Coordinates of C-alpha atoms in Angstrom, one line a residue:
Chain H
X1 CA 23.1 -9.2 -14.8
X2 CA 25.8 -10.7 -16.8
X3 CA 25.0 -14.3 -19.0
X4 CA 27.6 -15.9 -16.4
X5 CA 25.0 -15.4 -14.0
X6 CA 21.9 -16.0 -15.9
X7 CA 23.3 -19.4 -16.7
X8 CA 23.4 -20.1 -12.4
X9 CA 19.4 -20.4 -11.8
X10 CA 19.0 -19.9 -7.7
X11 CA 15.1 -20.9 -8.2
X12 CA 13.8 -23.5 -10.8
X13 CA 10.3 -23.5 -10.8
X14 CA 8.2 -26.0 -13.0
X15 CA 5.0 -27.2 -14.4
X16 CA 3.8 -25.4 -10.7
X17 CA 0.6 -26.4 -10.5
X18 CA -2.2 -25.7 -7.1
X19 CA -5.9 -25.9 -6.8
X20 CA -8.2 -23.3 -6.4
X21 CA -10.1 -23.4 -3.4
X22 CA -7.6 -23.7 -0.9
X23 CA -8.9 -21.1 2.3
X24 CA -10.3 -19.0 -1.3
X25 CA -6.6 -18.9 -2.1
X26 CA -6.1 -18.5 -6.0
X27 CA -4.9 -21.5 -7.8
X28 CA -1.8 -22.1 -9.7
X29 CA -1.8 -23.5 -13.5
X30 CA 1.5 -24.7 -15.5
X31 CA 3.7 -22.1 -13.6
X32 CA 7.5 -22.5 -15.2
X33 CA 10.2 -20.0 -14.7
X34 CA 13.4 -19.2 -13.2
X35 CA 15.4 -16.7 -11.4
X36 CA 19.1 -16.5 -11.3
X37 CA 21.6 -15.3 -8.9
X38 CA 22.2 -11.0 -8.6
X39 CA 19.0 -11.3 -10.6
X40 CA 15.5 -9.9 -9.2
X41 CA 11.9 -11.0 -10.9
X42 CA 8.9 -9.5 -10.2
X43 CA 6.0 -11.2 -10.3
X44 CA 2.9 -8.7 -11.2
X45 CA -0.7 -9.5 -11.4
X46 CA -3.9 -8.5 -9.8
X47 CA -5.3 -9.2 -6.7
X48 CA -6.6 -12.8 -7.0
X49 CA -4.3 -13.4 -9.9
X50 CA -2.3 -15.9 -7.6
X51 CA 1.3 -13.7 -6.7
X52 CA 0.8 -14.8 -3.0
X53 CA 0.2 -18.7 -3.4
X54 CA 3.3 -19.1 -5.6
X55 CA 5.1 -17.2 -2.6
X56 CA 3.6 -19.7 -0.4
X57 CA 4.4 -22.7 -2.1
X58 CA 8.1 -21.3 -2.9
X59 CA 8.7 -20.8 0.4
X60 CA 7.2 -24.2 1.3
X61 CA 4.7 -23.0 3.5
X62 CA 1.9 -25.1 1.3
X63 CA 2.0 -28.1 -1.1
X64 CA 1.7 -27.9 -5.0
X65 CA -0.2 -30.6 -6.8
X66 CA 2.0 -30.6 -9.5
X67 CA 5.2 -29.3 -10.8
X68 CA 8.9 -29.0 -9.1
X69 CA 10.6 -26.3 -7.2
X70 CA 14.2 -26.7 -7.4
X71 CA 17.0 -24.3 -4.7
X72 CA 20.2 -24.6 -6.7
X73 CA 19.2 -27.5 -8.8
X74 CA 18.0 -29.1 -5.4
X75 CA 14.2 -30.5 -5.6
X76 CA 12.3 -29.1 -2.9
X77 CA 9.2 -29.6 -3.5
X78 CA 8.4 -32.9 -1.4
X79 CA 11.1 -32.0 1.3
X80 CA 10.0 -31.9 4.8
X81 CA 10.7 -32.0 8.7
X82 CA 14.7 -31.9 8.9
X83 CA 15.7 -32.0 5.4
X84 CA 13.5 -28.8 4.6
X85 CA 14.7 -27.2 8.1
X86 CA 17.9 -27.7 7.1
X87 CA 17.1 -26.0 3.7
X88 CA 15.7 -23.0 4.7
X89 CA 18.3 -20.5 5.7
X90 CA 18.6 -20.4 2.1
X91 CA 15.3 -19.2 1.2
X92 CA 13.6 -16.6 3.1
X93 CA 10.6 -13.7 2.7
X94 CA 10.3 -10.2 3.4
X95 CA 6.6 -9.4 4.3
X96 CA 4.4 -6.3 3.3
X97 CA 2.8 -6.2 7.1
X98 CA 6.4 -6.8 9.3
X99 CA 3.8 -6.0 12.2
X100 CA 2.1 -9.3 11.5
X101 CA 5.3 -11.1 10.6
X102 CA 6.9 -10.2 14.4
X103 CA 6.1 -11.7 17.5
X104 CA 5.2 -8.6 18.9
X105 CA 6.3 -9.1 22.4
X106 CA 9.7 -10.0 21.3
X107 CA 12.4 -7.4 21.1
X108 CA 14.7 -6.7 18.0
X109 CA 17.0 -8.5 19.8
X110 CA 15.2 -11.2 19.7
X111 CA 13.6 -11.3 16.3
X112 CA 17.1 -11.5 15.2
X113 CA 18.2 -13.9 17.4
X114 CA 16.3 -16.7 16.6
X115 CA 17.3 -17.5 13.0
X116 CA 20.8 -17.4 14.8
X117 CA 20.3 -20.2 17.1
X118 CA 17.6 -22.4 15.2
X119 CA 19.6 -22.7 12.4
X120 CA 22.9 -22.7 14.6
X121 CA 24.5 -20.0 12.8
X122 CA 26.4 -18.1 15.4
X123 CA 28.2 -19.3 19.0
X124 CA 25.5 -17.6 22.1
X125 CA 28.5 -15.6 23.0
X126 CA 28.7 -14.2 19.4
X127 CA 25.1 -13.8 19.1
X128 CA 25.4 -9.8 19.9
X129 CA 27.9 -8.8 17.8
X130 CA 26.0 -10.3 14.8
X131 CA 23.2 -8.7 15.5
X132 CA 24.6 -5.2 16.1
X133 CA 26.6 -6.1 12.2
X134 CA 22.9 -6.8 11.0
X135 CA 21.5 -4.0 12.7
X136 CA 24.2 -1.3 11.5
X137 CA 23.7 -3.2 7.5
X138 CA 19.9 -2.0 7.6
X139 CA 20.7 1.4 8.6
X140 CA 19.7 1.0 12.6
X141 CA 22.1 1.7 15.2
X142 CA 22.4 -1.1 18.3
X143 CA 19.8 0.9 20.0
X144 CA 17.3 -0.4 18.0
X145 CA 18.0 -4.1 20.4
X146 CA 15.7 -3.4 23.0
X147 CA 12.7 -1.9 20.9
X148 CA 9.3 -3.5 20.6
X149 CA 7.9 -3.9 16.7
X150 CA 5.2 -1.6 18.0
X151 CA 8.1 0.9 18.7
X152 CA 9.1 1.2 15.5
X153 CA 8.2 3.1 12.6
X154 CA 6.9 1.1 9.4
X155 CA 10.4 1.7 7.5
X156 CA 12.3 0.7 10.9
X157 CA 10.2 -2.6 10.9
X158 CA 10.5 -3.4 7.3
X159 CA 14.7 -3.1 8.2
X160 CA 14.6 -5.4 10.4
X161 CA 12.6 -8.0 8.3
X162 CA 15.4 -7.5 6.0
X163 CA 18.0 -7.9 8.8
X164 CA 16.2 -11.2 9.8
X165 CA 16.2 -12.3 5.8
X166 CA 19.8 -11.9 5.6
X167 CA 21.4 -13.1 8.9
X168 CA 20.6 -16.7 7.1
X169 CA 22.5 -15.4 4.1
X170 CA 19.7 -16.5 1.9
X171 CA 20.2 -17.5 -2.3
X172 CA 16.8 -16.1 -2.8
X173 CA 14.5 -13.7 -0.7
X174 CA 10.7 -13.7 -1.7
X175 CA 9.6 -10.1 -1.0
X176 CA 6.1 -9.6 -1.0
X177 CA 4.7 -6.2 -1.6
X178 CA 7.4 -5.3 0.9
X179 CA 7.0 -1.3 0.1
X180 CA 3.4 -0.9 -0.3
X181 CA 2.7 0.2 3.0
X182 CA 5.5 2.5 3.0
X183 CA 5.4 6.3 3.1
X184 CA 7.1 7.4 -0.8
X185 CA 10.6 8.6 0.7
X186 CA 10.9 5.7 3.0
X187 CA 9.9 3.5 0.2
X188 CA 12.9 4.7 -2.0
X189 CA 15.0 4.3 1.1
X190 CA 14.2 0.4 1.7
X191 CA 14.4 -0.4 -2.1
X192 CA 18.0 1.4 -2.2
X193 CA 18.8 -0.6 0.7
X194 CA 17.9 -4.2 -1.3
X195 CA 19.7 -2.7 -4.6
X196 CA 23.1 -2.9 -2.1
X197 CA 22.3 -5.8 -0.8
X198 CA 21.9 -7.4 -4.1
X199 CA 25.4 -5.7 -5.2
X200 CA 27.2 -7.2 -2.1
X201 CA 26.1 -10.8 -1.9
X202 CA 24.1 -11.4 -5.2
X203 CA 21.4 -12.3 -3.7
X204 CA 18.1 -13.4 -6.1
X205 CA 15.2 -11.6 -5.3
X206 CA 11.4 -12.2 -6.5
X207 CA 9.5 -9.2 -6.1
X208 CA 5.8 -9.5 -5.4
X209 CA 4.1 -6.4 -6.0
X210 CA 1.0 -4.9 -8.0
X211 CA 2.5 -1.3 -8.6
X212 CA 4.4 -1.7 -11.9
X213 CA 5.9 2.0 -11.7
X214 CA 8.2 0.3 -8.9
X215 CA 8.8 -2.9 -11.0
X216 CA 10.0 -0.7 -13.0
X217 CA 12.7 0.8 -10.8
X218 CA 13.5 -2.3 -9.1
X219 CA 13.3 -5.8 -11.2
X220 CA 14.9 -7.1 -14.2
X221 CA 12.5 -8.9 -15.2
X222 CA 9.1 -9.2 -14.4
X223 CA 6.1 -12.4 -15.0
X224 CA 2.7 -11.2 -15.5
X225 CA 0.4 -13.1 -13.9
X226 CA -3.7 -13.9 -14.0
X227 CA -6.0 -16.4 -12.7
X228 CA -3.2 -18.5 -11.6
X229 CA -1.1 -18.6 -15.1
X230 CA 1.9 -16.9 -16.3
X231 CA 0.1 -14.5 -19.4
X232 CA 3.3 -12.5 -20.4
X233 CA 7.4 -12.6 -19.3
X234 CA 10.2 -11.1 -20.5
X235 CA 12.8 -8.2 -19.1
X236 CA 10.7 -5.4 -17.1
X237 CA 11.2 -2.9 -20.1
X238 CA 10.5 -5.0 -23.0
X239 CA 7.3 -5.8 -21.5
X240 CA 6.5 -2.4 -20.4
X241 CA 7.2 -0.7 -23.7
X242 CA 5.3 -3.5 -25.5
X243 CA 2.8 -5.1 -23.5
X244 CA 1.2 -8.4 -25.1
X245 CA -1.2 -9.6 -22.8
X246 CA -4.9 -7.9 -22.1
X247 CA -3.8 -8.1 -18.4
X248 CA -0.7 -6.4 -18.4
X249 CA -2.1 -3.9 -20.1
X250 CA -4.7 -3.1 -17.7
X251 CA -2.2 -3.2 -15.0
X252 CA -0.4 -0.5 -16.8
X253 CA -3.3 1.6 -17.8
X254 CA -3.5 1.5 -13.7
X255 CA -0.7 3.0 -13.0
X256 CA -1.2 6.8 -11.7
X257 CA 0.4 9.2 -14.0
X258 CA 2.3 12.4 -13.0
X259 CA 0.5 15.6 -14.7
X260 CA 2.6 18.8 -14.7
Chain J
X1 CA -16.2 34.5 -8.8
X2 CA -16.9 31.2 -7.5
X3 CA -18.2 30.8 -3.9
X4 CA -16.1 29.3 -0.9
X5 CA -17.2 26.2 0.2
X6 CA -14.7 25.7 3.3
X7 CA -12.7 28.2 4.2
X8 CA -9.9 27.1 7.1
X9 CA -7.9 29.6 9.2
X10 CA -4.9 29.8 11.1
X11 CA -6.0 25.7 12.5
X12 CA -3.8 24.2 14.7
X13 CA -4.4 20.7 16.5
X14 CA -2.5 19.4 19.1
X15 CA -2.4 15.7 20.9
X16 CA -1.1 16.2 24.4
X17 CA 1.9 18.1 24.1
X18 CA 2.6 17.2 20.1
X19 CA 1.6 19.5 17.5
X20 CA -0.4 17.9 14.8
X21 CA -1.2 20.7 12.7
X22 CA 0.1 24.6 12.7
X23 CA -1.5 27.3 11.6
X24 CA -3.2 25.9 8.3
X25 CA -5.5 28.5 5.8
X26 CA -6.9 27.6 3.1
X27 CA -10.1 28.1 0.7
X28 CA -11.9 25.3 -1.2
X29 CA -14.0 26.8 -3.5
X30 CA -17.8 24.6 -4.4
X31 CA -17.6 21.8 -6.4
X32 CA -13.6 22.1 -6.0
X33 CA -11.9 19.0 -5.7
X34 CA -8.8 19.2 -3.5
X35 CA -5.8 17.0 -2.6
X36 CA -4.6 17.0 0.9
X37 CA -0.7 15.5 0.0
X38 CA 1.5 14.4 2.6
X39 CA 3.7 11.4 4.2
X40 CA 2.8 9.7 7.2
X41 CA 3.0 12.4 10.4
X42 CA 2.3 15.1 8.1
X43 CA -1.0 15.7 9.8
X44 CA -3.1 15.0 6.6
X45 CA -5.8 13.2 8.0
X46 CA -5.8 15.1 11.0
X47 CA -6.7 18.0 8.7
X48 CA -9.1 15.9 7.2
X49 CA -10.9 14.6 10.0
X50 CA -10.8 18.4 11.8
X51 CA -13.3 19.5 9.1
X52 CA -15.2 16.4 9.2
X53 CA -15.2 17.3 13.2
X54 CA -14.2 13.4 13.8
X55 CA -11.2 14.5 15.8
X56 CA -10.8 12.7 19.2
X57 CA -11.6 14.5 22.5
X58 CA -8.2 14.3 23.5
X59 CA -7.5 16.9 20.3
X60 CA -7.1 20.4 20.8
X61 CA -8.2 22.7 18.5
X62 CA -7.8 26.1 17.7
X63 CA -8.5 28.5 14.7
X64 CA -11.6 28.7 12.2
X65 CA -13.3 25.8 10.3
X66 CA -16.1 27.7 8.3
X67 CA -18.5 26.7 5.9
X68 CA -19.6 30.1 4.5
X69 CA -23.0 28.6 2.6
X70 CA -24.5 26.8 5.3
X71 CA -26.7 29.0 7.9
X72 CA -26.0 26.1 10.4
X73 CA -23.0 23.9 11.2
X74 CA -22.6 21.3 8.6
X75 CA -24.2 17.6 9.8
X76 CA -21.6 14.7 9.6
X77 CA -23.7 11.9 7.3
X78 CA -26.1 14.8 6.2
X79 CA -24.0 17.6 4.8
X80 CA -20.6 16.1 4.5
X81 CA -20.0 12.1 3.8
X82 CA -16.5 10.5 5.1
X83 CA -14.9 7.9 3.2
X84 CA -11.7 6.6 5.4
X85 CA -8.5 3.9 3.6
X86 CA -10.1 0.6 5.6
X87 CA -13.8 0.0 4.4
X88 CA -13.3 -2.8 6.8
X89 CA -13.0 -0.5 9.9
X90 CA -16.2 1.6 8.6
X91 CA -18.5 -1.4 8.1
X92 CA -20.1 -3.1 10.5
X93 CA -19.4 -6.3 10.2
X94 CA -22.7 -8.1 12.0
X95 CA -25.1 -5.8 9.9
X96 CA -26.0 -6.3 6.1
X97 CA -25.1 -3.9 3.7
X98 CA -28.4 -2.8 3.4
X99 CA -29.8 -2.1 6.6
X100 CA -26.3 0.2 6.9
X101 CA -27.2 2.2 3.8
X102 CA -30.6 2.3 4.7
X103 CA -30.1 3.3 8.2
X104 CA -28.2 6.2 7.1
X105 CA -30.6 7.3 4.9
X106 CA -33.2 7.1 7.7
X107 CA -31.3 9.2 9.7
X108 CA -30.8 11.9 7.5
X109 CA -33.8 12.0 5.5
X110 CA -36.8 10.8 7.8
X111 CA -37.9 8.0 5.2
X112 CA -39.4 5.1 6.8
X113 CA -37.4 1.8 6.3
X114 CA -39.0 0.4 2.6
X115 CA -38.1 3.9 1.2
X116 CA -34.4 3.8 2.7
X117 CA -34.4 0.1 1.4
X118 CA -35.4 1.4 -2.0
X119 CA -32.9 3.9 -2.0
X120 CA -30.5 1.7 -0.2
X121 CA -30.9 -0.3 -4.1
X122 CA -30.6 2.9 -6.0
X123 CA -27.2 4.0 -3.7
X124 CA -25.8 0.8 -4.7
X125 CA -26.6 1.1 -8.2
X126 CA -24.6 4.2 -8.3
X127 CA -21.6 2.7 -7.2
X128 CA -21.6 0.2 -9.5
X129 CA -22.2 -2.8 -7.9
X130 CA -23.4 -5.7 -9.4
X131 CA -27.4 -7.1 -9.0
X132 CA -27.5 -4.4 -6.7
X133 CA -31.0 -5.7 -5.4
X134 CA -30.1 -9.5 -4.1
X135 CA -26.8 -8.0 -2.3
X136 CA -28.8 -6.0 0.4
X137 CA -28.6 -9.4 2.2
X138 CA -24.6 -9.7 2.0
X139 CA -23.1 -8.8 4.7
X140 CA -19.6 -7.1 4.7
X141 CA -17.0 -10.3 4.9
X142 CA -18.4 -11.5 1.5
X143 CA -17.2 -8.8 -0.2
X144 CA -13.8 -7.8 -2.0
X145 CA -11.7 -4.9 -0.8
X146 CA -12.9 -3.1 -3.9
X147 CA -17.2 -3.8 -3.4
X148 CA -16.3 -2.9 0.7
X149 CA -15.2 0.8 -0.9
X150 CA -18.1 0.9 -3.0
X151 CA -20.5 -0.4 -0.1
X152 CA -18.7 2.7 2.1
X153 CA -18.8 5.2 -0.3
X154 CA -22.9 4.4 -0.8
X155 CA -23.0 4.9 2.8
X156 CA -21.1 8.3 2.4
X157 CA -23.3 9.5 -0.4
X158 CA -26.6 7.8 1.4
X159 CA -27.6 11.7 3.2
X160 CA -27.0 13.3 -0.2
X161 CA -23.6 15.3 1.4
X162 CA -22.5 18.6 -0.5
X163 CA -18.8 17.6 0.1
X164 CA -17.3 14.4 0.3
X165 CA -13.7 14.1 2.4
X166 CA -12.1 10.7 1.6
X167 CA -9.2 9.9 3.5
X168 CA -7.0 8.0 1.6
X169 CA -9.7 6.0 0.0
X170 CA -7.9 3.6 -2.1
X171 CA -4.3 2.8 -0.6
X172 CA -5.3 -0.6 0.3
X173 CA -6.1 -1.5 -2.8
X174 CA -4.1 -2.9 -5.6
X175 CA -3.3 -0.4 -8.8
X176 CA -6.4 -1.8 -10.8
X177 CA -9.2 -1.7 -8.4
X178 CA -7.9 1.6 -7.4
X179 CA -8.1 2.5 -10.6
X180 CA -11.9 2.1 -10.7
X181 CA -12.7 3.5 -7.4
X182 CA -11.0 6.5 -8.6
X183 CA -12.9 6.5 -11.5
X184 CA -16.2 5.8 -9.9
X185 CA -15.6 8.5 -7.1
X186 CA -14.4 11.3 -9.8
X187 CA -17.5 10.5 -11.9
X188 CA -19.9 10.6 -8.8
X189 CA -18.3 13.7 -7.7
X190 CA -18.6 15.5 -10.8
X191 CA -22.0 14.6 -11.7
X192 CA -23.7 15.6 -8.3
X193 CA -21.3 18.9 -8.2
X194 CA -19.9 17.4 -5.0
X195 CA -17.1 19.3 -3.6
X196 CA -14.2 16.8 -3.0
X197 CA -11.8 16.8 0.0
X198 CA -8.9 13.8 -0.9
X199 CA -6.0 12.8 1.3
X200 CA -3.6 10.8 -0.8
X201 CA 0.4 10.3 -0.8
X202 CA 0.2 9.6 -4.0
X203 CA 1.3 13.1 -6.0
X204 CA 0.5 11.2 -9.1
X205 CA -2.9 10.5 -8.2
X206 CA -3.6 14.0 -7.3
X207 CA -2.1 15.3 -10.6
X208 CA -4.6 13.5 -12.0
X209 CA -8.2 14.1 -10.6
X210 CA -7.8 17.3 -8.2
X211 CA -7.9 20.9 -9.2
X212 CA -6.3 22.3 -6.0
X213 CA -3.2 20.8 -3.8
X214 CA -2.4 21.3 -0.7
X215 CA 1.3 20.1 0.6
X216 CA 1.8 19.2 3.9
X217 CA 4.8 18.6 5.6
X218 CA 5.1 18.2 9.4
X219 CA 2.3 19.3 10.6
X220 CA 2.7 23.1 8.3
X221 CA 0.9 23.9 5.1
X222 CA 3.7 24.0 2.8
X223 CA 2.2 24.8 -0.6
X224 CA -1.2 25.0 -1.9
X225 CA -2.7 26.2 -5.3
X226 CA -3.8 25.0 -8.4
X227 CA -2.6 21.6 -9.6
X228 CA -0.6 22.8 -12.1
X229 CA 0.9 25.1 -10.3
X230 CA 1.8 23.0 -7.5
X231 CA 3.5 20.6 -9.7
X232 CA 4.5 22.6 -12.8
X233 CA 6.2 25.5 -10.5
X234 CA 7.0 23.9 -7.1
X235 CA 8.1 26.2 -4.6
X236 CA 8.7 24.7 -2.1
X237 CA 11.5 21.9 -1.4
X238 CA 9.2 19.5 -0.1
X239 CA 7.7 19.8 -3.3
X240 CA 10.0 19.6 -5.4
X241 CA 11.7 16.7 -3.5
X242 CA 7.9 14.7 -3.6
X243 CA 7.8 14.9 -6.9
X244 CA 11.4 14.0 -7.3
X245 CA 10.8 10.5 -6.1
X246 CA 7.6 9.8 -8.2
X247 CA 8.4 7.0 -10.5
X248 CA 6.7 6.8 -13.5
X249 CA 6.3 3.9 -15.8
X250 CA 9.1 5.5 -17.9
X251 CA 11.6 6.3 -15.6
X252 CA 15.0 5.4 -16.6
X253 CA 16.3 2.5 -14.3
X254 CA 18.9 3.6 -12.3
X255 CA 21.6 2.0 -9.7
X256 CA 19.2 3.7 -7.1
X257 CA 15.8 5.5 -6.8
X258 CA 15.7 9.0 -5.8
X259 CA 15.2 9.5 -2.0
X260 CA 14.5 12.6 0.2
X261 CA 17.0 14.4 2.3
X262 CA 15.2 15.6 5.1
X263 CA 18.1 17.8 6.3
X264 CA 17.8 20.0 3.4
X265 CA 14.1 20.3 3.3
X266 CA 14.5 23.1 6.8

């Protein structure tokens, strides 16, 4: 990340502020940061700490009380109906279950059609040849086009997530805990894949994750996060070698470590 | 000389036509406390569940599972407790946590139901969780990932087992309330002289609470031995290539993380 970039924020988030109580969703308090383009944060916390509600209200799938989230300096936070549809090849998410995230009677074919046409994005006629582009980008031949979610192994599906994320070609892609489900080799596999994804288009991503040895391999920087605040920030080895807050530190003393 | 506990021979399973597991042997000595490592397809929790004879019917088996201490084959509840990733899928979800400990205990031990109910209390003492007394009544929805675990492992432990085979007991569960389970488990383990049984993918994990390893890749028995000898002097490619990709907290970032070639693991 050079300062050129860090001086082009992608995401402006401010003053974010949620209730608690929402479904027993964690709340949000005074949530401020930002993440530039080629740049990935991670945002780290415990279970409950509230990782997925800032996702949410990111990817404007809830309301905040308070506070501003800004796409390229553009204030998103109140958009809605056409305005926000029209926003939101720019933004998309990555999810940890891509089994729940598919329809799962739709083929890949389909799955990757659909951001196509609802956001007009290719002619019909060109509709196959961008997905066989997407499909080869992720590492999956055209073959994968007729399978089924179910047909596909946890890695496969969590490719084509990311083949859906960046047909839009997003600014920002929200992955949450996109690896945790994922066998070790295929997990280094997927992560490799984002790293040259990043290094071809720039594309800013924030990392949701509660397993800091892969923050560690992936982010630049990382927020800590509990009960809904932001307790520490700063770049992911700065706060790893020195941890300030009580929270982070638990999170590291968590970490499993190698004995040999 | 310390006395086998389990000793496997030459155990293959196969589903249909598909080979699940080839020709496995190993010992696990009493009070030994043994990782079963391996990725998805590795046949780890078939292992697993082919000592804890949960395999389905359509499984067939052939080879030795033996228990060389026991004059009778081992009870599932009673002699060995099974603790499985979702505590979700083990609880029942219409029955409080209670009655489910107690009815195990009944079961096993022939105690009518205010004894089980009593020791129902004590189980869930022992695994930590909170006013153990007013949560016979909860019911498994109104707990946390973490107290579901607990709840299960209670359950495990209600028919006082000699070994315990957990199959991948904490994956669901974010780094810090794994960390306690762990913790909790080890400890429970230790003092009772349980003999352990653990399927994990996590190397680092293992390194850290098991004395023996076992390696499986595809359905073979790689590598098994002492912990440190697994990891310190790996033999094996598979091995060496698992541990390869472990990151730690110290890792040096690189442009990309270390993956496995499969091609040269043959």
């Amino acid at each position: 990340m050079t300062e050129g970039a860090r001086a082009l924020p992608v995401l402006e988030v401010d003053n974010l502020a949620k209730r608690f109580g929402d479904r027993g969703a964690a709340g949000l308090k005074d949530v401020t940061f930002a993440v530039a383009q080629d740049e990935t944060l991670a945002i780290v916390g415990a279970s409950g700490s509230g990782k997925t509600t800032l996702a949410r209200l990111i990817m404007r799938l809830a309301n905040p009380e308070a506070g501003s989230i800004r796409l390229h300096g553009r204030d998103v936070t109140r958009l809605h109906g056409e305005p926000l549809r029209r926003m939101r090849p720019r933004f998309q998410m990555v999810f940890q279950d891509a089994l729940a995230a598919f329809n799962p009677r739709a083929s890949v074919r389909r799955i990757l059609e659909d951001p196509l046409r609802i956001h007009g994005l290719a002619e019909p006629k060109d509709f196959d040849a961008s997905i066989d582009t997407v499909l080869e980008r992720v590492g999956l031949g055209t073959e994968f086009r007729q399978r089924l979610p179910l047909e596909l192994s946890g890695g496969q599906r969590q490719r084509v997530a990311i083949a859906r994320a960046i047909l839009t070609r997003p600014d920002l892609i929200v992955l949450d805990e996109p690896v945790s489900a994922l066998d070790v080799s295929v997990r280094a596999q997927i992560l490799n894949l984002l790293l040259d994804l990043q290094d071809e288009t720039g594309v800013a991503y924030l990392f949701i994750s509660h397993d800091l040895a892969v923050v560690r391999a992936f982010a630049d920087r990382m927020i800590v996060m509990e009960e809904g605040r932001i307790v520490e920030d700063g770049t992911t080895e700065g706060v790893l070698a020195a941890p300030q807050a009580k929270a982070t530190r638990i999170l590291i003393d968590a970490v499993p470590r190698l004995i040999r | 000389m310390t006395e086998t506990y389990l000793r496997v021979r030459n155990l293959r399973v196969n589903y249909d036509q598909t080979a699940a597991l080839h020709d496995v042997s190993f010992d696990l000595a009493r009070g030994g406390r043994l990782a079963v490592i391996g990725e998805s397809g590795s046949g780890k929790s078939t292992l697993a569940m082919a000592i804890a004879g949960l395999l389905p019917g359509s499984a067939r088996t052939e080879g030795a599972i033996e228990f060389p201490g026991f004059s009778h084959v081992p009870k599932l509840g009673k002699d060995i407790g099974v603790l499985f990733q979702d505590p979700s899928g083990s609880l029942d979800p219409v029955m409080n946590i209670g009655d489910q400990i107690a009815e195990v205990v009944m079961t096993h031990e022939g105690t009518d139901w205010i004894s089980a109910r009593v020791r129902a209390v004590e189980l869930l003492d022992r695994v930590r969780i909170p006013k153990a007394l007013s949560r016979l009544n909860s019911y498994p929805h109104e707990l946390s990932g973490g107290q579901k675990q607990r709840i299960a492992l209670a359950a495990a432990l209600a028919g006082n087992p000699s070994l315990l085979i957990a199959d991948e007991p904490t994956s669901a569960l974010d780094t810090v309330v794994q960390r306690h389970i762990v913790n909790l488990l080890d400890e429970l383990v230790r003092d009772s002289g349980l003999t352990l049984l653990f399927v994990t993918h996590d190397i680092a994990l293992a390194s850290e609470r098991a004395d023996e390893i076992a390696v499986l890749y595809k359905g073979e028995l790689v590598e098994a031995g002492s912990t440190a000898k697994v990891l310190g002097q790996p033999e094996h490619a598979y091995t060496k290539a698992l541990i390869g990709t472990h990151i730690a907290l110290d890792t040096p970032r690189r442009k990309r993380l270390a993956e496995i070639d499969a091609s040269k693991l043959q």
